[in-house]
Coordinates of N, CA and C and ligand atoms in Angstrom, one line a residue:
X1 N -96.9 -4.4 -12.4 CA -96.0 -4.3 -11.2 C -95.6 -5.7 -10.7
X2 N -94.3 -5.9 -10.6 CA -93.9 -7.3 -10.2 C -93.9 -7.3 -8.6
X3 N -94.4 -8.4 -8.1 CA -94.5 -8.5 -6.6 C -93.1 -8.8 -6.0
X4 N -93.0 -8.6 -4.7 CA -91.8 -8.9 -4.0 C -91.3 -10.3 -4.2
X5 N -92.3 -11.3 -4.1 CA -91.9 -12.7 -4.3 C -91.3 -13.0 -5.7
X6 N -92.0 -12.4 -6.7 CA -91.5 -12.6 -8.0 C -90.1 -12.0 -8.2
X7 N -90.0 -10.8 -7.7 CA -88.7 -10.1 -7.8 C -87.6 -10.9 -7.2
X8 N -87.9 -11.5 -6.0 CA -86.8 -12.3 -5.3 C -86.5 -13.5 -6.1
X9 N -87.5 -14.2 -6.6 CA -87.2 -15.5 -7.3 C -86.5 -15.2 -8.6
X10 N -86.8 -14.1 -9.3 CA -86.0 -13.8 -10.5 C -84.6 -13.4 -10.2
X11 N -84.4 -12.6 -9.1 CA -83.0 -12.3 -8.8 C -82.2 -13.6 -8.5
X12 N -82.9 -14.5 -7.8 CA -82.2 -15.8 -7.5 C -81.9 -16.5 -8.8
X13 N -82.8 -16.4 -9.7 CA -82.5 -17.2 -11.0 C -81.4 -16.6 -11.8
X14 N -81.3 -15.3 -11.7 CA -80.1 -14.6 -12.4 C -78.8 -15.2 -11.8
X15 N -78.8 -15.3 -10.5 CA -77.6 -15.9 -9.8 C -77.4 -17.3 -10.3
X16 N -78.4 -18.1 -10.3 CA -78.3 -19.5 -10.7 C -77.8 -19.7 -12.2
X17 N -78.2 -18.8 -13.0 CA -77.7 -18.8 -14.4 C -76.2 -18.5 -14.5
X18 N -75.8 -17.5 -13.7 CA -74.4 -17.1 -13.7 C -73.6 -18.2 -13.0
X19 N -74.1 -18.8 -12.0 CA -73.4 -19.9 -11.4 C -73.2 -21.0 -12.4
X20 N -74.3 -21.3 -13.2 CA -74.2 -22.3 -14.3 C -73.1 -22.0 -15.2
X21 N -72.9 -20.7 -15.6 CA -71.8 -20.3 -16.5 C -70.5 -20.7 -15.8
X22 N -70.3 -20.4 -14.5 CA -69.1 -20.7 -13.8 C -68.8 -22.2 -13.8
X23 N -69.9 -23.0 -13.6 CA -69.8 -24.4 -13.5 C -69.3 -25.0 -14.9
X24 N -69.9 -24.5 -16.0 CA -69.5 -25.0 -17.3 C -68.1 -24.5 -17.6
X25 N -67.7 -23.3 -17.2 CA -66.3 -22.9 -17.4 C -65.3 -23.8 -16.7
X26 N -65.7 -24.1 -15.5 CA -64.8 -25.0 -14.7 C -64.6 -26.4 -15.4
X27 N -65.7 -26.9 -16.0 CA -65.7 -28.1 -16.7 C -64.8 -28.0 -18.0
X28 N -65.0 -26.8 -18.6 CA -64.2 -26.6 -19.8 C -62.7 -26.6 -19.5
X29 N -62.3 -26.0 -18.4 CA -60.9 -25.9 -18.1 C -60.4 -27.4 -17.8
X30 N -61.3 -28.2 -17.1 CA -60.9 -29.6 -16.9 C -60.7 -30.3 -18.2
X31 N -61.6 -30.2 -19.1 CA -61.5 -30.9 -20.4 C -60.2 -30.4 -21.2
X32 N -60.0 -29.1 -21.1 CA -58.9 -28.6 -21.8 C -57.6 -29.2 -21.3
X33 N -57.5 -29.3 -20.0 CA -56.3 -29.9 -19.4 C -56.1 -31.4 -19.8
X34 N -57.3 -32.0 -20.0 CA -57.2 -33.5 -20.4 C -56.8 -33.6 -21.9
X35 N -56.8 -32.5 -22.6 CA -56.6 -32.5 -24.1 C -57.9 -32.9 -24.9
X36 N -59.0 -32.8 -24.2 CA -60.3 -33.1 -24.9 C -60.9 -31.8 -25.3
X37 N -60.3 -31.2 -26.4 CA -60.7 -29.9 -26.8 C -62.1 -29.7 -27.3
X38 N -62.7 -30.8 -27.8 CA -64.1 -30.7 -28.3 C -65.0 -30.6 -27.1
X39 N -64.7 -31.4 -26.0 CA -65.5 -31.3 -24.8 C -65.3 -29.9 -24.2
X40 N -64.1 -29.4 -24.2 CA -63.8 -28.1 -23.7 C -64.6 -27.0 -24.4
X41 N -64.7 -27.2 -25.8 CA -65.4 -26.2 -26.6 C -66.9 -26.3 -26.2
X42 N -67.5 -27.5 -26.2 CA -68.9 -27.6 -25.9 C -69.3 -26.9 -24.6
X43 N -68.5 -27.2 -23.6 CA -68.9 -26.6 -22.3 C -68.6 -25.1 -22.2
X44 N -67.6 -24.7 -23.0 CA -67.4 -23.2 -23.0 C -68.5 -22.5 -23.7
X45 N -69.0 -23.1 -24.8 CA -70.1 -22.5 -25.5 C -71.4 -22.5 -24.6
X46 N -71.5 -23.6 -23.8 CA -72.7 -23.6 -22.9 C -72.6 -22.5 -21.9
X47 N -71.3 -22.3 -21.4 CA -71.2 -21.2 -20.4 C -71.6 -19.9 -20.9
X48 N -71.3 -19.6 -22.2 CA -71.8 -18.4 -22.8 C -73.3 -18.3 -22.9
X49 N -73.9 -19.4 -23.2 CA -75.4 -19.5 -23.3 C -76.0 -19.2 -21.9
X50 N -75.3 -19.7 -20.9 CA -75.9 -19.5 -19.5 C -75.8 -18.0 -19.2
X51 N -74.7 -17.3 -19.6 CA -74.7 -15.9 -19.4 C -75.9 -15.2 -20.1
X52 N -76.1 -15.6 -21.3 CA -77.3 -15.1 -22.0 C -78.6 -15.3 -21.2
X53 N -78.7 -16.5 -20.7 CA -80.0 -16.8 -19.9 C -80.1 -15.8 -18.7
X54 N -79.0 -15.5 -18.0 CA -79.0 -14.6 -16.9 C -79.3 -13.2 -17.4
X55 N -78.7 -12.8 -18.6 CA -78.9 -11.4 -19.1 C -80.4 -11.2 -19.5
X56 N -81.0 -12.3 -20.1 CA -82.4 -12.1 -20.5 C -83.3 -11.8 -19.3
X57 N -83.0 -12.5 -18.2 CA -83.9 -12.2 -17.0 C -83.5 -10.8 -16.5
X58 N -82.2 -10.4 -16.5 CA -81.8 -9.1 -16.1 C -82.6 -8.0 -16.9
X59 N -82.6 -8.2 -18.3 CA -83.3 -7.2 -19.1 C -84.8 -7.2 -18.9
X60 N -85.4 -8.4 -18.6 CA -86.8 -8.4 -18.3 C -87.1 -7.6 -17.0
X61 N -86.3 -7.7 -16.0 CA -86.5 -7.0 -14.8 C -86.3 -5.5 -15.0
X62 N -85.4 -5.1 -15.8 CA -85.2 -3.7 -16.1 C -86.4 -3.2 -16.8
X63 N -86.9 -4.0 -17.8 CA -88.1 -3.6 -18.6 C -89.3 -3.4 -17.7
X64 N -89.4 -4.2 -16.6 CA -90.5 -4.2 -15.7 C -90.3 -3.2 -14.6
X65 N -89.2 -2.4 -14.7 CA -88.9 -1.5 -13.6 C -88.8 -2.1 -12.2
X66 N -88.1 -3.2 -12.2 CA -88.0 -4.1 -11.0 C -86.5 -4.1 -10.5
X67 N -86.2 -3.8 -9.3 CA -84.8 -3.7 -8.8 C -84.1 -5.1 -9.0
X68 N -82.9 -5.0 -9.6 CA -82.0 -6.1 -9.8 C -81.1 -6.1 -8.6
X69 N -81.0 -7.3 -8.0 CA -80.0 -7.4 -6.8 C -79.1 -8.6 -7.2
X70 N -77.9 -8.2 -7.6 CA -76.9 -9.2 -8.0 C -76.3 -9.8 -6.7
X71 N -76.4 -11.1 -6.6 CA -75.9 -11.8 -5.4 C -74.5 -12.5 -5.7
X72 N -73.9 -12.9 -4.6 CA -72.5 -13.5 -4.7 C -72.7 -14.8 -5.5
X73 N -71.7 -15.1 -6.4 CA -71.7 -16.3 -7.2 C -70.8 -17.3 -6.4
X74 N -71.4 -18.5 -6.1 CA -70.6 -19.6 -5.4 C -69.4 -20.1 -6.3
X75 N -68.4 -20.6 -5.6 CA -67.3 -21.3 -6.3 C -67.9 -22.6 -6.9
X76 N -67.6 -22.9 -8.2 CA -68.2 -24.1 -8.7 C -67.6 -25.4 -8.2
X77 N -68.4 -26.4 -8.2 CA -67.9 -27.8 -7.9 C -66.8 -28.1 -9.0
X78 N -65.7 -28.6 -8.5 CA -64.6 -29.0 -9.5 C -64.2 -30.4 -9.3
X79 N -65.1 -31.2 -8.7 CA -64.7 -32.6 -8.4 C -65.0 -33.4 -9.7
X80 N -64.1 -33.3 -10.7 CA -64.3 -33.9 -12.0 C -63.3 -35.1 -12.2
X81 N -63.9 -36.2 -12.8 CA -63.0 -37.3 -13.0 C -62.9 -37.8 -14.4
X82 N -64.0 -37.8 -15.1 CA -63.9 -38.3 -16.5 C -65.2 -37.7 -17.2
X83 N -65.2 -37.8 -18.6 CA -66.3 -37.2 -19.3 C -67.7 -37.6 -18.9
X84 N -67.9 -39.0 -18.7 CA -69.2 -39.4 -18.3 C -69.6 -38.9 -16.9
X85 N -68.7 -38.9 -16.0 CA -69.0 -38.4 -14.6 C -69.4 -36.9 -14.7
X86 N -68.6 -36.1 -15.6 CA -68.9 -34.7 -15.7 C -70.3 -34.5 -16.3
X87 N -70.6 -35.2 -17.3 CA -71.9 -35.0 -18.0 C -73.1 -35.5 -17.1
X88 N -72.8 -36.4 -16.2 CA -73.8 -36.8 -15.3 C -74.1 -35.7 -14.3
X89 N -73.0 -35.0 -13.9 CA -73.1 -33.8 -13.1 C -73.9 -32.7 -13.8
X90 N -73.6 -32.5 -15.1 CA -74.3 -31.5 -15.9 C -75.8 -31.8 -15.9
X91 N -76.2 -33.1 -16.1 CA -77.6 -33.5 -16.1 C -78.3 -33.2 -14.7
X92 N -77.6 -33.6 -13.7 CA -78.1 -33.3 -12.3 C -78.4 -31.8 -12.2
X93 N -77.4 -31.0 -12.6 CA -77.5 -29.5 -12.5 C -78.6 -29.0 -13.3
X94 N -78.7 -29.5 -14.5 CA -79.8 -28.9 -15.4 C -81.2 -29.3 -14.9
X95 N -81.3 -30.5 -14.2 CA -82.6 -30.9 -13.6 C -82.9 -29.9 -12.4
X96 N -81.9 -29.6 -11.7 CA -82.0 -28.6 -10.6 C -82.5 -27.2 -11.2
X97 N -81.9 -26.8 -12.3 CA -82.3 -25.5 -12.9 C -83.8 -25.6 -13.4
X98 N -84.1 -26.8 -14.0 CA -85.5 -27.0 -14.5 C -86.5 -26.9 -13.3
X99 N -86.1 -27.4 -12.1 CA -87.1 -27.3 -11.0 C -87.2 -25.9 -10.5
X100 N -86.1 -25.2 -10.7 CA -86.1 -23.7 -10.3 C -87.0 -22.9 -11.3
X101 N -86.9 -23.2 -12.5 CA -87.8 -22.5 -13.5 C -89.2 -22.9 -13.3
X102 N -89.5 -24.2 -13.0 CA -90.8 -24.7 -12.7 C -91.4 -23.8 -11.5
X103 N -90.5 -23.6 -10.5 CA -91.0 -22.8 -9.3 C -91.4 -21.4 -9.7
X104 N -90.7 -20.8 -10.7 CA -91.0 -19.5 -11.1 C -92.4 -19.5 -11.8
X105 N -92.5 -20.5 -12.7 CA -93.8 -20.6 -13.4 C -95.0 -20.8 -12.4
X106 N -94.8 -21.7 -11.4 CA -95.8 -21.9 -10.4 C -96.2 -20.7 -9.6
X107 N -95.1 -20.0 -9.2 CA -95.3 -18.7 -8.4 C -96.0 -17.7 -9.3
X108 N -95.7 -17.5 -10.5 CA -96.3 -16.6 -11.4 C -97.8 -16.9 -11.6
X109 N -98.1 -18.2 -11.7 CA -99.5 -18.6 -11.8 C -100.2 -18.3 -10.5
X110 N -99.6 -18.6 -9.3 CA -100.3 -18.4 -8.0 C -100.6 -16.9 -7.9
X111 N -99.6 -16.1 -8.3 CA -99.8 -14.6 -8.1 C -100.5 -13.9 -9.3
X112 N -100.9 -14.7 -10.3 CA -101.6 -14.2 -11.4 C -100.7 -13.2 -12.2
X113 N -99.4 -13.4 -12.2 CA -98.5 -12.5 -12.9 C -98.3 -13.1 -14.3
X114 N -99.3 -12.8 -15.2 CA -99.3 -13.5 -16.5 C -98.2 -13.1 -17.4
X115 N -97.7 -11.9 -17.2 CA -96.5 -11.4 -18.0 C -95.3 -12.3 -17.7
X116 N -95.1 -12.5 -16.4 CA -93.9 -13.3 -16.0 C -94.1 -14.8 -16.4
X117 N -95.3 -15.2 -16.3 CA -95.6 -16.6 -16.7 C -95.3 -16.8 -18.2
X118 N -95.7 -15.8 -19.0 CA -95.4 -15.8 -20.4 C -93.9 -15.7 -20.7
X119 N -93.3 -14.9 -19.9 CA -91.8 -14.7 -20.1 C -91.1 -16.0 -19.8
X120 N -91.5 -16.7 -18.7 CA -90.7 -17.9 -18.2 C -91.0 -19.1 -19.1
X121 N -92.0 -19.0 -19.9 CA -92.3 -20.1 -20.8 C -91.1 -20.5 -21.7
X122 N -90.4 -19.4 -22.2 CA -89.3 -19.6 -23.0 C -88.2 -20.5 -22.3
X123 N -88.1 -20.3 -21.0 CA -87.1 -21.0 -20.2 C -87.5 -22.5 -20.0
X124 N -88.9 -22.7 -19.9 CA -89.4 -24.1 -19.8 C -89.0 -24.9 -21.0
X125 N -89.1 -24.3 -22.2 CA -88.8 -24.9 -23.5 C -87.3 -25.1 -23.5
X126 N -86.5 -24.1 -23.1 CA -85.1 -24.2 -23.2 C -84.5 -25.3 -22.3
X127 N -85.2 -25.5 -21.1 CA -84.7 -26.6 -20.3 C -84.9 -28.0 -20.8
X128 N -86.0 -28.1 -21.6 CA -86.2 -29.4 -22.3 C -85.1 -29.7 -23.2
X129 N -84.6 -28.7 -24.0 CA -83.5 -28.9 -24.9 C -82.2 -29.1 -24.1
X130 N -82.0 -28.4 -23.0 CA -80.7 -28.6 -22.3 C -80.6 -30.0 -21.7
X131 N -81.7 -30.5 -21.2 CA -81.7 -31.8 -20.6 C -81.5 -32.9 -21.7
X132 N -82.2 -32.6 -22.9 CA -82.1 -33.6 -24.0 C -80.7 -33.6 -24.5
X133 N -80.1 -32.5 -24.7 CA -78.7 -32.4 -25.3 C -77.7 -33.2 -24.4
X134 N -77.9 -33.0 -23.1 CA -77.0 -33.6 -22.1 C -77.2 -35.1 -22.1
X135 N -78.5 -35.5 -22.1 CA -78.8 -36.9 -22.1 C -78.3 -37.6 -23.3
X136 N -78.3 -37.0 -24.5 CA -77.8 -37.6 -25.7 C -76.3 -37.8 -25.6
X137 N -75.6 -36.9 -25.0 CA -74.1 -37.0 -24.8 C -73.8 -38.2 -23.8
X138 N -74.6 -38.2 -22.7 CA -74.4 -39.3 -21.7 C -74.7 -40.7 -22.4
X139 N -75.7 -40.7 -23.2 CA -76.0 -42.0 -23.9 C -74.8 -42.5 -24.8
X140 N -74.3 -41.5 -25.5 CA -73.1 -41.8 -26.4 C -71.9 -42.3 -25.5
X141 N -71.7 -41.6 -24.4 CA -70.5 -41.9 -23.6 C -70.7 -43.3 -23.0
X142 N -71.9 -43.6 -22.6 CA -72.2 -44.9 -22.0 C -72.0 -46.0 -23.0
X143 N -72.4 -45.8 -24.3 CA -72.3 -46.8 -25.3 C -70.9 -47.0 -25.8
X144 N -70.2 -45.8 -25.9 CA -68.9 -45.9 -26.6 C -67.7 -45.4 -25.9
X145 N -68.0 -44.6 -24.8 CA -67.0 -43.8 -24.2 C -65.7 -44.4 -23.7
X146 N -65.8 -45.7 -23.3 CA -64.6 -46.3 -22.7 C -63.5 -46.6 -23.7
X147 N -63.9 -46.6 -25.0 CA -62.9 -46.9 -26.0 C -62.3 -45.6 -26.6
X148 N -61.0 -45.5 -26.7 CA -60.4 -44.2 -27.0 C -60.8 -43.7 -28.4
X149 N -60.9 -44.6 -29.3 CA -61.3 -44.2 -30.7 C -62.7 -43.5 -30.7
X150 N -63.6 -44.1 -29.9 CA -65.0 -43.6 -29.8 C -65.0 -42.2 -29.1
X151 N -64.2 -42.1 -28.0 CA -64.1 -40.9 -27.3 C -63.5 -39.8 -28.2
X152 N -62.6 -40.2 -29.1 CA -62.0 -39.2 -30.1 C -63.2 -38.7 -31.0
X153 N -64.0 -39.6 -31.4 CA -65.1 -39.2 -32.4 C -66.1 -38.3 -31.7
X154 N -66.5 -38.6 -30.4 CA -67.4 -37.8 -29.7 C -66.8 -36.4 -29.5
X155 N -65.5 -36.4 -29.2 CA -64.7 -35.1 -29.0 C -64.8 -34.3 -30.3
X156 N -64.6 -35.0 -31.4 CA -64.7 -34.2 -32.7 C -66.0 -33.6 -32.9
X157 N -67.1 -34.4 -32.6 CA -68.5 -33.9 -32.8 C -68.7 -32.7 -31.9
X158 N -68.3 -32.7 -30.6 CA -68.5 -31.6 -29.7 C -67.7 -30.4 -30.1
X159 N -66.6 -30.6 -30.8 CA -65.8 -29.5 -31.3 C -66.6 -28.6 -32.3
X160 N -67.6 -29.2 -32.9 CA -68.3 -28.4 -33.9 C -69.3 -27.4 -33.4
X161 N -69.6 -27.5 -32.1 CA -70.6 -26.6 -31.5 C -70.1 -25.2 -31.6
X162 N -71.0 -24.3 -32.1 CA -70.6 -22.9 -32.2 C -71.5 -22.0 -31.4
X163 N -71.0 -21.0 -30.8 CA -71.8 -20.1 -30.0 C -72.6 -19.2 -30.9
X164 N -73.9 -19.2 -30.5 CA -74.8 -18.2 -31.2 C -75.6 -17.5 -30.0
X165 N -75.6 -16.2 -30.1 CA -76.2 -15.5 -29.0 C -77.6 -16.0 -28.8
X166 N -78.0 -16.3 -27.6 CA -79.3 -16.8 -27.3 C -80.3 -15.6 -27.2
X167 N -81.2 -15.5 -28.1 CA -82.1 -14.4 -28.1 C -83.4 -14.9 -27.5
X168 N -84.1 -14.1 -26.7 CA -85.4 -14.4 -26.2 C -86.4 -14.2 -27.3
X169 N -87.3 -15.2 -27.5 CA -88.3 -15.1 -28.6 C -89.6 -15.6 -28.1
Ligands
FEO201 FE1 -79.7 -21.8 -18.1 FE2 -78.6 -24.6 -18.4 O1 -79.9 -23.5 -17.7

């Protein structure tokens, strides 16, 4: 049986994952308008992964016979200026999501909800990857991004990212 506190924090996390999808979609539209189609592709693929993250929690709650309460999704931040500034926002956002996932793990531990602790472990690993991927792109943009030829090459690399449904394992 999932406690009221765990139920609430999981419902909030579903909302945060869907907000993340909105945020990445807004970024994708910004890059598309700039003609940076590789950056647009990368952020659009990420948006789809965020929907998967939300759906995995949704399915977990259903499996645990816990009420899902879908909350209003905020309008995403659209104060975008250039690729580096956008990816710095991505990193800030992912750090925020990581702290949220950490809170779920801590609460699960405090409440001795070992099933939820085991479940959320996948997200802890996922956040390491999300922060690393973003940091790698920021590093490249800081090293080379001011030069058009380099930006073109990074754009080509980001174009290669393909969506694969994120499965919980
Ligand atoms: Fe689902 Fe990017 O965290």
